[in-house]
Short mmCIF file of C-alpha atoms in Angstrom, two decimals:
data_model
loop_
_atom_site.label_atom_id
_atom_site.label_comp_id
_atom_site.label_asym_id
_atom_site.label_seq_id
_atom_site.Cartn_x
_atom_site.Cartn_y
_atom_site.Cartn_z
CA MET A 1 101.55 141.46 83.82
CA LEU A 2 103.03 138.05 82.67
CA GLU A 3 103.28 135.71 85.60
CA SER A 4 104.83 132.13 85.68
CA ILE A 5 103.24 129.23 87.57
CA LYS A 6 104.27 125.78 88.71
CA VAL A 7 101.53 123.30 88.31
CA LYS A 8 102.20 119.81 90.16
CA HIS A 9 99.57 117.15 89.34
CA PHE A 10 99.38 114.01 91.82
CA THR A 11 97.00 111.07 90.32
CA LEU A 12 96.12 108.37 92.71
CA ASP A 13 94.17 105.96 90.74
CA LYS A 14 94.31 102.07 89.89
CA ASN A 15 97.35 102.39 87.63
CA ASN A 16 99.33 104.72 89.73
CA GLY A 17 99.73 104.02 93.35
CA ALA A 18 96.57 101.94 94.23
CA LEU A 19 97.58 99.37 96.96
CA TYR A 20 94.72 96.92 96.50
CA LYS A 21 95.62 95.04 93.56
CA ILE A 22 99.26 94.88 94.29
CA TRP A 23 98.29 93.78 97.77
CA GLN A 24 96.42 90.84 96.38
CA GLN A 25 99.06 90.02 94.27
CA TYR A 26 101.64 89.45 96.81
CA ASN A 27 99.57 88.66 99.82
CA THR A 28 99.32 84.87 100.70
CA THR A 29 97.00 83.08 103.36
CA HIS A 30 99.65 83.92 106.24
CA GLY A 31 99.61 87.35 105.20
CA MET A 32 103.04 89.43 103.96
CA ASP A 33 106.19 89.69 105.66
CA GLN A 34 107.71 92.81 106.56
CA GLU A 35 110.23 92.69 103.43
CA THR A 36 107.24 92.02 101.18
CA ILE A 37 105.25 95.08 102.85
CA ASP A 38 108.16 97.17 102.18
CA TYR A 39 108.48 96.25 98.53
CA VAL A 40 104.86 96.73 98.01
CA ASN A 41 105.32 100.34 99.40
CA ARG A 42 108.35 101.17 97.32
CA ILE A 43 106.45 100.17 94.01
CA THR A 44 103.29 101.89 94.81
CA TYR A 45 103.19 105.66 94.34
CA PRO A 46 100.82 108.25 92.74
CA GLN A 47 101.84 109.69 89.46
CA LEU A 48 103.56 113.12 89.38
CA LYS A 49 103.34 115.61 86.43
CA VAL A 50 105.43 119.03 86.67
CA ASN A 51 104.61 121.80 84.36
CA GLU A 52 105.38 125.35 84.03
CA VAL A 53 102.81 128.05 82.61
CA GLU A 54 102.83 131.63 81.61
CA VAL A 55 99.71 133.52 82.93
CA LEU A 56 98.67 136.66 81.62
CA SER A 57 95.42 137.55 83.18
CA PHE A 58 93.60 134.03 84.07
CA PHE A 59 94.25 130.47 83.90
CA THR A 60 92.06 127.61 83.44
CA TYR A 61 93.17 123.86 84.02
CA HIS A 62 91.16 120.77 82.75
CA ILE A 63 91.37 117.10 83.80
CA LYS A 64 89.44 114.00 82.95
CA LEU A 65 88.52 112.14 86.20
CA THR A 66 88.29 108.43 86.27
CA THR A 67 86.07 106.69 88.65
CA ASN A 68 87.69 106.08 92.24
CA ALA A 69 90.69 108.36 91.00
CA ILE A 70 91.80 111.15 93.26
CA HIS A 71 93.78 114.11 91.76
CA ILE A 72 95.98 116.64 94.03
CA ILE A 73 96.80 119.81 91.95
CA GLU A 74 99.12 122.36 93.49
CA PHE A 75 99.81 125.70 91.77
CA LYS A 76 102.77 127.97 92.88
CA LYS A 77 103.28 131.29 91.53
CA TYR A 78 107.05 132.33 91.27
CA ILE A 79 107.59 135.40 92.93
#
């Protein structure tokens, strides 16, 4: 039986959602004001890829992991 599966893949790494580099860029010797903190929070977010796949009997998912990256992958079968 053919099944449809939605795949959501979140990636949090140095280019997608990492606060450290951005925080250093906007920080001052006296810290950041609330407006700057809010801005930094708005511009830093994980990458999201959404796919839909058709599965007949089994499903294999391959990813490349980079150093210090976090991947959250959600598989949801359509009913």
